[in-house]
Amino acid sequence: MTAGAAGVREAYGVPEAAGSREADGIGGVPEAVGSPEADGIGGVPEAAGSREAVRIGGVAETAGTPEVVGTPEVVGIAGPVAAAVPEGLRRCRQRLARLLPTPAATPFTFAYGTLLLITSAVARYAGPAVMDAVYRGSSTDVAHLVRTPLPVLAGSALWIAGGIASPYSLCFLLVLTGLERRAGTLRAACVFLYGHVLATLATEVPVGLAVLAGRLPDSSLHRLDYGISFGVAASLGALAGLLRPWARWSVLAVFVGAALSDLLTFADPMTSAGHLIAVTLGVAAWPAVRRGSGWRAEG
């Protein structure tokens, strides 16, 4: 604009064009909306979403801002609690699963347990007369041990005295599984078999000698004797050597106490004595099973 034109406008009172800096500053027209001065002086709030709008207006704070939704206070409490429950259940299931035999981890216990399950089913559904003949043919009495020792020692270990509902069924699974997992398949099988054989001979040989000496009748040579209890007792004694001291002596005390109680009542003194002999044989196997498990002394 020329100086003459400015003088004419000034003489007649015509203002400058709207929007010029002088008009904005002198004529009272506010600066462009959105400028820092307008936001701070004219009272118009800052653009939506600015820090002030979020914290002062209060709308954004309740609409999912970090201060409310997903805060550490909320996630930090609910997250670990929700994750701890499934984790605890998973560990519990794993521990329970380790109590039972599997084909990969405990092949001896799994295969032998399957065989015992089959023979128990046969005993359950076969006639009493048939099973009586089978049991007597498998009996490890003195007469059979003298004539056919190996067949009757193997045959007697195929049956569970009392059937599948006998406590020895559960003991077999738990004890043999624990021993095989810790000491290995070969050692667990050897402990069971040598406990079964030696405890049987230790109880039957004195009977034969007593008959020869005339202290027992000849009928004692045909005493019915079969089952897996001697092998289970030997395995229990061996497994006790791999447990913590408090568990080791508690297990042995309970088993020996029960065997002594049966022995004193003379319900079946030969079998009770055989159980005590078998668990002692298992204790004698501690050095062998500890070498196989990498056992270290505790407490």
PDB file of C-alpha atoms in Angstrom:
ATOM      1  CA  MET A   1       0.000   0.000   0.000  1.00  0.00           C
ATOM      2  CA  THR A   2       1.311   3.531  -0.971  1.00  0.00           C
ATOM      3  CA  ALA A   3       1.708   6.344   1.579  1.00  0.00           C
ATOM      4  CA  GLY A   4      -0.967   8.408  -0.222  1.00  0.00           C
ATOM      5  CA  ALA A   5      -3.539   5.679  -0.068  1.00  0.00           C
ATOM      6  CA  ALA A   6      -2.799   5.185   3.624  1.00  0.00           C
ATOM      7  CA  GLY A   7      -3.318   8.868   4.254  1.00  0.00           C
ATOM      8  CA  VAL A   8      -6.679   8.862   2.423  1.00  0.00           C
ATOM      9  CA  ARG A   9      -7.837   5.828   4.432  1.00  0.00           C
ATOM     10  CA  GLU A  10      -6.717   7.433   7.647  1.00  0.00           C
ATOM     11  CA  ALA A  11      -8.461  10.716   6.796  1.00  0.00           C
ATOM     12  CA  TYR A  12     -11.804   9.005   6.106  1.00  0.00           C
ATOM     13  CA  GLY A  13     -11.480   6.416   8.991  1.00  0.00           C
ATOM     14  CA  VAL A  14     -11.367   3.327   6.776  1.00  0.00           C
ATOM     15  CA  PRO A  15      -9.579   0.461   8.702  1.00  0.00           C
ATOM     16  CA  GLU A  16      -6.930  -1.709   7.144  1.00  0.00           C
ATOM     17  CA  ALA A  17      -7.774  -5.000   5.580  1.00  0.00           C
ATOM     18  CA  ALA A  18      -8.920  -7.612   8.056  1.00  0.00           C
ATOM     19  CA  GLY A  19      -6.260 -10.212   8.801  1.00  0.00           C
ATOM     20  CA  SER A  20      -3.205  -7.948   8.739  1.00  0.00           C
ATOM     21  CA  ARG A  21      -1.003  -7.937  11.827  1.00  0.00           C
ATOM     22  CA  GLU A  22      -1.962  -4.364  12.703  1.00  0.00           C
ATOM     23  CA  ALA A  23      -5.676  -5.088  12.364  1.00  0.00           C
ATOM     24  CA  ASP A  24      -5.360  -8.208  14.511  1.00  0.00           C
ATOM     25  CA  GLY A  25      -3.403  -6.435  17.183  1.00  0.00           C
ATOM     26  CA  ILE A  26      -5.110  -2.993  17.153  1.00  0.00           C
ATOM     27  CA  GLY A  27      -8.640  -3.613  15.937  1.00  0.00           C
ATOM     28  CA  GLY A  28      -9.334  -6.258  18.595  1.00  0.00           C
ATOM     29  CA  VAL A  29      -9.812  -9.096  16.158  1.00  0.00           C
ATOM     30  CA  PRO A  30      -8.335 -12.193  17.860  1.00  0.00           C
ATOM     31  CA  GLU A  31      -5.504 -14.059  16.281  1.00  0.00           C
ATOM     32  CA  ALA A  32      -6.084 -17.220  14.290  1.00  0.00           C
ATOM     33  CA  VAL A  33      -7.917 -19.877  16.223  1.00  0.00           C
ATOM     34  CA  GLY A  34      -5.571 -22.582  17.328  1.00  0.00           C
ATOM     35  CA  SER A  35      -2.527 -20.427  17.841  1.00  0.00           C
ATOM     36  CA  PRO A  36      -0.808 -20.689  21.208  1.00  0.00           C
ATOM     37  CA  GLU A  37      -1.979 -17.226  22.198  1.00  0.00           C
ATOM     38  CA  ALA A  38      -5.614 -17.972  21.329  1.00  0.00           C
ATOM     39  CA  ASP A  39      -5.566 -21.216  23.249  1.00  0.00           C
ATOM     40  CA  GLY A  40      -4.001 -19.626  26.268  1.00  0.00           C
ATOM     41  CA  ILE A  41      -5.698 -16.176  26.327  1.00  0.00           C
ATOM     42  CA  GLY A  42      -8.991 -16.479  24.515  1.00  0.00           C
ATOM     43  CA  GLY A  43     -10.173 -19.333  26.750  1.00  0.00           C
ATOM     44  CA  VAL A  44     -10.548 -21.777  23.904  1.00  0.00           C
ATOM     45  CA  PRO A  45      -9.302 -25.183  25.146  1.00  0.00           C
ATOM     46  CA  GLU A  46      -6.372 -26.799  23.471  1.00  0.00           C
ATOM     47  CA  ALA A  47      -6.850 -29.326  20.707  1.00  0.00           C
ATOM     48  CA  ALA A  48      -8.662 -32.471  21.767  1.00  0.00           C
ATOM     49  CA  GLY A  49      -6.237 -35.149  22.830  1.00  0.00           C
ATOM     50  CA  SER A  50      -3.631 -32.797  24.277  1.00  0.00           C
ATOM     51  CA  ARG A  51      -2.196 -33.656  27.716  1.00  0.00           C
ATOM     52  CA  GLU A  52      -4.273 -30.957  29.404  1.00  0.00           C
ATOM     53  CA  ALA A  53      -7.519 -32.110  27.796  1.00  0.00           C
ATOM     54  CA  VAL A  54      -6.893 -35.708  28.877  1.00  0.00           C
ATOM     55  CA  ARG A  55      -6.027 -34.879  32.460  1.00  0.00           C
ATOM     56  CA  ILE A  56      -8.345 -31.890  33.126  1.00  0.00           C
ATOM     57  CA  GLY A  57     -11.415 -32.639  31.061  1.00  0.00           C
ATOM     58  CA  GLY A  58     -11.724 -36.069  32.696  1.00  0.00           C
ATOM     59  CA  VAL A  59     -13.338 -37.644  29.660  1.00  0.00           C
ATOM     60  CA  ALA A  60     -10.301 -39.430  28.279  1.00  0.00           C
ATOM     61  CA  GLU A  61      -9.252 -40.689  31.664  1.00  0.00           C
ATOM     62  CA  THR A  62     -12.303 -42.919  31.863  1.00  0.00           C
ATOM     63  CA  ALA A  63     -12.258 -43.897  28.194  1.00  0.00           C
ATOM     64  CA  GLY A  64      -9.343 -46.333  28.257  1.00  0.00           C
ATOM     65  CA  THR A  65      -6.328 -44.194  29.039  1.00  0.00           C
ATOM     66  CA  PRO A  66      -3.304 -45.899  30.615  1.00  0.00           C
ATOM     67  CA  GLU A  67      -4.279 -44.495  34.007  1.00  0.00           C
ATOM     68  CA  VAL A  68      -7.367 -46.755  34.262  1.00  0.00           C
ATOM     69  CA  VAL A  69      -7.532 -49.603  31.785  1.00  0.00           C
ATOM     70  CA  GLY A  70      -4.575 -52.025  31.812  1.00  0.00           C
ATOM     71  CA  THR A  71      -2.767 -50.336  34.658  1.00  0.00           C
ATOM     72  CA  PRO A  72      -0.137 -52.365  36.521  1.00  0.00           C
ATOM     73  CA  GLU A  73      -2.353 -52.340  39.596  1.00  0.00           C
ATOM     74  CA  VAL A  74      -5.130 -54.208  37.757  1.00  0.00           C
ATOM     75  CA  VAL A  75      -3.067 -56.546  35.590  1.00  0.00           C
ATOM     76  CA  GLY A  76      -0.484 -57.172  38.282  1.00  0.00           C
ATOM     77  CA  ILE A  77      -3.058 -58.697  40.631  1.00  0.00           C
ATOM     78  CA  ALA A  78      -5.331 -60.631  38.312  1.00  0.00           C
ATOM     79  CA  GLY A  79      -2.642 -61.871  35.897  1.00  0.00           C
ATOM     80  CA  PRO A  80      -0.398 -63.913  38.232  1.00  0.00           C
ATOM     81  CA  VAL A  81      -3.348 -65.272  40.213  1.00  0.00           C
ATOM     82  CA  ALA A  82      -5.068 -66.490  37.067  1.00  0.00           C
ATOM     83  CA  ALA A  83      -1.822 -68.003  35.749  1.00  0.00           C
ATOM     84  CA  ALA A  84      -0.873 -69.656  39.052  1.00  0.00           C
ATOM     85  CA  VAL A  85      -3.989 -71.832  39.244  1.00  0.00           C
ATOM     86  CA  PRO A  86      -3.488 -73.720  35.935  1.00  0.00           C
ATOM     87  CA  GLU A  87       0.239 -73.982  36.643  1.00  0.00           C
ATOM     88  CA  GLY A  88      -0.437 -75.573  40.027  1.00  0.00           C
ATOM     89  CA  LEU A  89      -2.904 -78.036  38.524  1.00  0.00           C
ATOM     90  CA  ARG A  90      -0.448 -78.956  35.802  1.00  0.00           C
ATOM     91  CA  ARG A  91       2.304 -79.696  38.327  1.00  0.00           C
ATOM     92  CA  CYS A  92      -0.100 -81.717  40.457  1.00  0.00           C
ATOM     93  CA  ARG A  93      -1.091 -83.828  37.448  1.00  0.00           C
ATOM     94  CA  GLN A  94       2.559 -84.385  36.570  1.00  0.00           C
ATOM     95  CA  ARG A  95       3.378 -85.579  40.074  1.00  0.00           C
ATOM     96  CA  LEU A  96       0.421 -87.931  40.144  1.00  0.00           C
ATOM     97  CA  ALA A  97       1.327 -89.290  36.721  1.00  0.00           C
ATOM     98  CA  ARG A  98       4.822 -90.159  37.965  1.00  0.00           C
ATOM     99  CA  LEU A  99       3.310 -92.518  40.538  1.00  0.00           C
ATOM    100  CA  LEU A 100       1.998 -94.837  37.817  1.00  0.00           C
ATOM    101  CA  PRO A 101       4.040 -96.949  35.368  1.00  0.00           C
ATOM    102  CA  THR A 102       4.450 -96.031  31.705  1.00  0.00           C
ATOM    103  CA  PRO A 103       5.884 -98.100  28.830  1.00  0.00           C
ATOM    104  CA  ALA A 104       8.741 -95.659  28.228  1.00  0.00           C
ATOM    105  CA  ALA A 105       9.815 -94.719  31.758  1.00  0.00           C
ATOM    106  CA  THR A 106       9.086 -97.968  33.635  1.00  0.00           C
ATOM    107  CA  PRO A 107       8.849-100.832  31.091  1.00  0.00           C
ATOM    108  CA  PHE A 108       9.355-103.631  33.649  1.00  0.00           C
ATOM    109  CA  THR A 109       6.613-102.418  35.986  1.00  0.00           C
ATOM    110  CA  PHE A 110       4.265-101.623  33.099  1.00  0.00           C
ATOM    111  CA  ALA A 111       4.693-105.013  31.395  1.00  0.00           C
ATOM    112  CA  TYR A 112       4.558-106.981  34.629  1.00  0.00           C
ATOM    113  CA  GLY A 113       1.528-104.995  35.843  1.00  0.00           C
ATOM    114  CA  THR A 114      -0.275-105.702  32.574  1.00  0.00           C
ATOM    115  CA  LEU A 115       0.434-109.416  32.972  1.00  0.00           C
ATOM    116  CA  LEU A 116      -0.886-109.380  36.544  1.00  0.00           C
ATOM    117  CA  LEU A 117      -4.006-107.575  35.372  1.00  0.00           C
ATOM    118  CA  ILE A 118      -4.660-110.361  32.858  1.00  0.00           C
ATOM    119  CA  THR A 119      -4.104-113.165  35.368  1.00  0.00           C
ATOM    120  CA  SER A 120      -6.310-111.368  37.902  1.00  0.00           C
ATOM    121  CA  ALA A 121      -9.095-111.176  35.319  1.00  0.00           C
ATOM    122  CA  VAL A 122      -8.694-114.904  34.672  1.00  0.00           C
ATOM    123  CA  ALA A 123      -8.884-115.628  38.396  1.00  0.00           C
ATOM    124  CA  ARG A 124     -11.954-113.411  38.693  1.00  0.00           C
ATOM    125  CA  TYR A 125     -13.997-115.164  36.023  1.00  0.00           C
ATOM    126  CA  ALA A 126     -12.679-118.726  36.165  1.00  0.00           C
ATOM    127  CA  GLY A 127     -14.428-121.280  38.354  1.00  0.00           C
ATOM    128  CA  PRO A 128     -13.232-121.851  41.947  1.00  0.00           C
ATOM    129  CA  ALA A 129     -12.296-125.465  41.211  1.00  0.00           C
ATOM    130  CA  VAL A 130     -10.193-124.432  38.225  1.00  0.00           C
ATOM    131  CA  MET A 131      -8.354-121.709  40.141  1.00  0.00           C
ATOM    132  CA  ASP A 132      -7.720-124.005  43.100  1.00  0.00           C
ATOM    133  CA  ALA A 133      -5.982-126.439  40.785  1.00  0.00           C
ATOM    134  CA  VAL A 134      -3.986-123.601  39.179  1.00  0.00           C
ATOM    135  CA  TYR A 135      -2.913-122.177  42.527  1.00  0.00           C
ATOM    136  CA  ARG A 136      -1.797-125.576  43.803  1.00  0.00           C
ATOM    137  CA  GLY A 137       0.129-126.197  40.604  1.00  0.00           C
ATOM    138  CA  SER A 138       1.892-122.826  41.038  1.00  0.00           C
ATOM    139  CA  SER A 139       2.514-123.203  44.754  1.00  0.00           C
ATOM    140  CA  THR A 140       6.108-122.851  45.934  1.00  0.00           C
ATOM    141  CA  ASP A 141       5.755-125.514  48.598  1.00  0.00           C
ATOM    142  CA  VAL A 142       8.570-127.880  49.498  1.00  0.00           C
ATOM    143  CA  ALA A 143       7.282-130.714  47.325  1.00  0.00           C
ATOM    144  CA  HIS A 144       7.182-128.554  44.181  1.00  0.00           C
ATOM    145  CA  LEU A 145      10.499-126.829  44.927  1.00  0.00           C
ATOM    146  CA  VAL A 146      12.207-130.196  45.142  1.00  0.00           C
ATOM    147  CA  ARG A 147      10.753-131.488  41.856  1.00  0.00           C
ATOM    148  CA  THR A 148      10.280-128.385  39.638  1.00  0.00           C
ATOM    149  CA  PRO A 149      11.818-125.342  41.329  1.00  0.00           C
ATOM    150  CA  LEU A 150      12.050-122.941  38.370  1.00  0.00           C
ATOM    151  CA  PRO A 151       8.520-123.421  36.956  1.00  0.00           C
ATOM    152  CA  VAL A 152       6.822-122.978  40.327  1.00  0.00           C
ATOM    153  CA  LEU A 153       8.951-119.953  41.289  1.00  0.00           C
ATOM    154  CA  ALA A 154       7.924-118.301  38.021  1.00  0.00           C
ATOM    155  CA  GLY A 155       4.319-119.506  38.185  1.00  0.00           C
ATOM    156  CA  SER A 156       3.729-118.322  41.750  1.00  0.00           C
ATOM    157  CA  ALA A 157       4.757-114.772  40.755  1.00  0.00           C
ATOM    158  CA  LEU A 158       1.894-114.601  38.231  1.00  0.00           C
ATOM    159  CA  TRP A 159      -0.841-114.357  40.848  1.00  0.00           C
ATOM    160  CA  ILE A 160      -1.897-111.817  43.464  1.00  0.00           C
ATOM    161  CA  ALA A 161      -3.087-113.353  46.700  1.00  0.00           C
ATOM    162  CA  GLY A 162      -6.533-111.879  47.290  1.00  0.00           C
ATOM    163  CA  GLY A 163      -6.997-110.816  43.683  1.00  0.00           C
ATOM    164  CA  ILE A 164      -6.804-107.408  42.065  1.00  0.00           C
ATOM    165  CA  ALA A 165      -8.537-105.833  45.081  1.00  0.00           C
ATOM    166  CA  SER A 166      -5.686-106.869  47.368  1.00  0.00           C
ATOM    167  CA  PRO A 167      -3.570-104.095  48.918  1.00  0.00           C
ATOM    168  CA  TYR A 168      -0.572-105.704  47.265  1.00  0.00           C
ATOM    169  CA  SER A 169      -1.907-104.600  43.874  1.00  0.00           C
ATOM    170  CA  LEU A 170      -1.611-100.922  44.791  1.00  0.00           C
ATOM    171  CA  CYS A 171       1.675-101.515  46.596  1.00  0.00           C
ATOM    172  CA  PHE A 172       3.066-103.246  43.526  1.00  0.00           C
ATOM    173  CA  LEU A 173       2.272-100.280  41.262  1.00  0.00           C
ATOM    174  CA  LEU A 174       3.504 -97.556  43.603  1.00  0.00           C
ATOM    175  CA  VAL A 175       6.593 -99.332  44.953  1.00  0.00           C
ATOM    176  CA  LEU A 176       7.851-100.852  41.704  1.00  0.00           C
ATOM    177  CA  THR A 177       7.210 -97.634  39.769  1.00  0.00           C
ATOM    178  CA  GLY A 178       9.129 -95.581  42.327  1.00  0.00           C
ATOM    179  CA  LEU A 179      12.020 -98.033  42.472  1.00  0.00           C
ATOM    180  CA  GLU A 180      12.317 -98.392  38.699  1.00  0.00           C
ATOM    181  CA  ARG A 181      12.240 -94.623  38.118  1.00  0.00           C
ATOM    182  CA  ARG A 182      15.014 -94.074  40.644  1.00  0.00           C
ATOM    183  CA  ALA A 183      17.235 -97.137  40.298  1.00  0.00           C
ATOM    184  CA  GLY A 184      16.612 -98.189  36.710  1.00  0.00           C
ATOM    185  CA  THR A 185      14.786-101.071  35.057  1.00  0.00           C
ATOM    186  CA  LEU A 186      17.451-103.763  35.492  1.00  0.00           C
ATOM    187  CA  ARG A 187      18.034-103.084  39.182  1.00  0.00           C
ATOM    188  CA  ALA A 188      14.317-102.902  39.964  1.00  0.00           C
ATOM    189  CA  ALA A 189      13.672-106.225  38.215  1.00  0.00           C
ATOM    190  CA  CYS A 190      16.602-107.890  39.973  1.00  0.00           C
ATOM    191  CA  VAL A 191      15.497-106.679  43.418  1.00  0.00           C
ATOM    192  CA  PHE A 192      11.952-107.934  42.876  1.00  0.00           C
ATOM    193  CA  LEU A 193      13.007-111.336  41.539  1.00  0.00           C
ATOM    194  CA  TYR A 194      15.766-112.029  44.034  1.00  0.00           C
ATOM    195  CA  GLY A 195      13.498-110.962  46.886  1.00  0.00           C
ATOM    196  CA  HIS A 196      10.759-113.273  45.614  1.00  0.00           C
ATOM    197  CA  VAL A 197      13.111-116.246  45.195  1.00  0.00           C
ATOM    198  CA  LEU A 198      15.293-115.894  48.302  1.00  0.00           C
ATOM    199  CA  ALA A 199      12.432-115.095  50.686  1.00  0.00           C
ATOM    200  CA  THR A 200      10.535-118.125  49.350  1.00  0.00           C
ATOM    201  CA  LEU A 201      13.517-120.424  49.875  1.00  0.00           C
ATOM    202  CA  ALA A 202      14.191-118.927  53.303  1.00  0.00           C
ATOM    203  CA  THR A 203      10.696-119.849  54.452  1.00  0.00           C
ATOM    204  CA  GLU A 204      10.273-123.223  52.732  1.00  0.00           C
ATOM    205  CA  VAL A 205      13.669-124.780  53.403  1.00  0.00           C
ATOM    206  CA  PRO A 206      13.155-124.686  57.207  1.00  0.00           C
ATOM    207  CA  VAL A 207       9.764-126.326  56.701  1.00  0.00           C
ATOM    208  CA  GLY A 208      11.386-129.180  54.771  1.00  0.00           C
ATOM    209  CA  LEU A 209      14.064-129.607  57.436  1.00  0.00           C
ATOM    210  CA  ALA A 210      11.444-129.602  60.178  1.00  0.00           C
ATOM    211  CA  VAL A 211       9.497-132.351  58.373  1.00  0.00           C
ATOM    212  CA  LEU A 212      12.654-134.424  58.047  1.00  0.00           C
ATOM    213  CA  ALA A 213      13.312-133.926  61.746  1.00  0.00           C
ATOM    214  CA  GLY A 214       9.796-135.036  62.584  1.00  0.00           C
ATOM    215  CA  ARG A 215       8.751-131.696  64.053  1.00  0.00           C
ATOM    216  CA  LEU A 216       6.132-131.006  61.374  1.00  0.00           C
ATOM    217  CA  PRO A 217       3.698-133.370  59.647  1.00  0.00           C
ATOM    218  CA  ASP A 218       4.166-134.455  56.048  1.00  0.00           C
ATOM    219  CA  SER A 219       1.213-132.269  55.009  1.00  0.00           C
ATOM    220  CA  SER A 220       3.445-129.216  55.558  1.00  0.00           C
ATOM    221  CA  LEU A 221       5.324-130.199  52.406  1.00  0.00           C
ATOM    222  CA  HIS A 222       2.233-129.218  50.394  1.00  0.00           C
ATOM    223  CA  ARG A 223       1.465-125.907  52.078  1.00  0.00           C
ATOM    224  CA  LEU A 224      -0.226-123.538  49.603  1.00  0.00           C
ATOM    225  CA  ASP A 225       2.131-120.634  48.887  1.00  0.00           C
ATOM    226  CA  TYR A 226       1.907-118.265  45.912  1.00  0.00           C
ATOM    227  CA  GLY A 227       1.791-114.539  45.118  1.00  0.00           C
ATOM    228  CA  ILE A 228       3.955-111.458  44.615  1.00  0.00           C
ATOM    229  CA  SER A 229       4.099-110.228  48.211  1.00  0.00           C
ATOM    230  CA  PHE A 230       7.724-111.251  48.837  1.00  0.00           C
ATOM    231  CA  GLY A 231       8.913-109.417  45.735  1.00  0.00           C
ATOM    232  CA  VAL A 232       6.903-106.330  46.681  1.00  0.00           C
ATOM    233  CA  ALA A 233       8.324-106.390  50.232  1.00  0.00           C
ATOM    234  CA  ALA A 234      11.901-106.599  48.913  1.00  0.00           C
ATOM    235  CA  SER A 235      11.223-103.741  46.491  1.00  0.00           C
ATOM    236  CA  LEU A 236       9.773-101.658  49.324  1.00  0.00           C
ATOM    237  CA  GLY A 237      12.880-102.223  51.418  1.00  0.00           C
ATOM    238  CA  ALA A 238      15.107-101.197  48.499  1.00  0.00           C
ATOM    239  CA  LEU A 239      13.004 -98.122  47.683  1.00  0.00           C
ATOM    240  CA  ALA A 240      13.185 -96.955  51.290  1.00  0.00           C
ATOM    241  CA  GLY A 241      16.932 -96.489  50.872  1.00  0.00           C
ATOM    242  CA  LEU A 242      16.302 -93.903  48.140  1.00  0.00           C
ATOM    243  CA  LEU A 243      13.864 -91.771  50.147  1.00  0.00           C
ATOM    244  CA  ARG A 244      14.501 -88.903  52.538  1.00  0.00           C
ATOM    245  CA  PRO A 245      15.361 -90.051  56.072  1.00  0.00           C
ATOM    246  CA  TRP A 246      11.961 -89.206  57.626  1.00  0.00           C
ATOM    247  CA  ALA A 247      10.085 -91.031  54.834  1.00  0.00           C
ATOM    248  CA  ARG A 248      12.552 -93.933  54.801  1.00  0.00           C
ATOM    249  CA  TRP A 249      12.198 -94.840  58.458  1.00  0.00           C
ATOM    250  CA  SER A 250       8.459 -94.134  58.530  1.00  0.00           C
ATOM    251  CA  VAL A 251       7.800 -96.559  55.665  1.00  0.00           C
ATOM    252  CA  LEU A 252       9.982 -99.260  57.187  1.00  0.00           C
ATOM    253  CA  ALA A 253       8.461 -98.819  60.641  1.00  0.00           C
ATOM    254  CA  VAL A 254       4.902 -99.164  59.329  1.00  0.00           C
ATOM    255  CA  PHE A 255       5.658-102.248  57.216  1.00  0.00           C
ATOM    256  CA  VAL A 256       7.753-104.031  59.839  1.00  0.00           C
ATOM    257  CA  GLY A 257       5.201-103.223  62.540  1.00  0.00           C
ATOM    258  CA  ALA A 258       2.380-104.736  60.471  1.00  0.00           C
ATOM    259  CA  ALA A 259       4.444-107.868  59.707  1.00  0.00           C
ATOM    260  CA  LEU A 260       5.383-108.337  63.368  1.00  0.00           C
ATOM    261  CA  SER A 261       1.740-107.922  64.385  1.00  0.00           C
ATOM    262  CA  ASP A 262       0.691-110.673  61.968  1.00  0.00           C
ATOM    263  CA  LEU A 263       3.551-112.863  63.140  1.00  0.00           C
ATOM    264  CA  LEU A 264       2.576-112.538  66.808  1.00  0.00           C
ATOM    265  CA  THR A 265      -1.049-113.420  66.102  1.00  0.00           C
ATOM    266  CA  PHE A 266       0.051-116.598  64.244  1.00  0.00           C
ATOM    267  CA  ALA A 267      -2.498-115.876  61.488  1.00  0.00           C
ATOM    268  CA  ASP A 268       0.070-116.973  58.872  1.00  0.00           C
ATOM    269  CA  PRO A 269       3.455-117.071  60.589  1.00  0.00           C
ATOM    270  CA  MET A 270       5.412-118.410  57.606  1.00  0.00           C
ATOM    271  CA  THR A 271       4.177-115.677  55.298  1.00  0.00           C
ATOM    272  CA  SER A 272       4.743-112.971  57.928  1.00  0.00           C
ATOM    273  CA  ALA A 273       8.270-114.229  58.504  1.00  0.00           C
ATOM    274  CA  GLY A 274       8.806-114.239  54.741  1.00  0.00           C
ATOM    275  CA  HIS A 275       7.766-110.577  54.549  1.00  0.00           C
ATOM    276  CA  LEU A 276      10.286-109.627  57.221  1.00  0.00           C
ATOM    277  CA  ILE A 277      13.011-111.584  55.408  1.00  0.00           C
ATOM    278  CA  ALA A 278      12.093-109.978  52.074  1.00  0.00           C
ATOM    279  CA  VAL A 279      12.150-106.388  53.362  1.00  0.00           C
ATOM    280  CA  THR A 280      15.540-107.137  54.972  1.00  0.00           C
ATOM    281  CA  LEU A 281      16.806-108.349  51.605  1.00  0.00           C
ATOM    282  CA  GLY A 282      15.615-105.081  50.086  1.00  0.00           C
ATOM    283  CA  VAL A 283      17.492-103.080  52.709  1.00  0.00           C
ATOM    284  CA  ALA A 284      20.587-105.137  51.929  1.00  0.00           C
ATOM    285  CA  ALA A 285      20.289-103.963  48.302  1.00  0.00           C
ATOM    286  CA  TRP A 286      20.707-100.269  49.210  1.00  0.00           C
ATOM    287  CA  PRO A 287      24.315-100.023  47.939  1.00  0.00           C
ATOM    288  CA  ALA A 288      23.332-101.433  44.535  1.00  0.00           C
ATOM    289  CA  VAL A 289      20.217 -99.294  44.011  1.00  0.00           C
ATOM    290  CA  ARG A 290      21.937 -96.157  45.267  1.00  0.00           C
ATOM    291  CA  ARG A 291      24.711 -96.565  42.714  1.00  0.00           C
ATOM    292  CA  GLY A 292      22.117 -96.813  39.983  1.00  0.00           C
ATOM    293  CA  SER A 293      20.212 -93.717  41.078  1.00  0.00           C
ATOM    294  CA  GLY A 294      23.147 -91.391  41.773  1.00  0.00           C
ATOM    295  CA  TRP A 295      21.890 -91.158  45.371  1.00  0.00           C
ATOM    296  CA  ARG A 296      23.539 -88.734  47.768  1.00  0.00           C
ATOM    297  CA  ALA A 297      23.364 -88.864  51.551  1.00  0.00           C
ATOM    298  CA  GLU A 298      20.901 -86.390  53.053  1.00  0.00           C
ATOM    299  CA  GLY A 299      20.525 -84.998  56.524  1.00  0.00           C
TER     300      GLY A 299
END
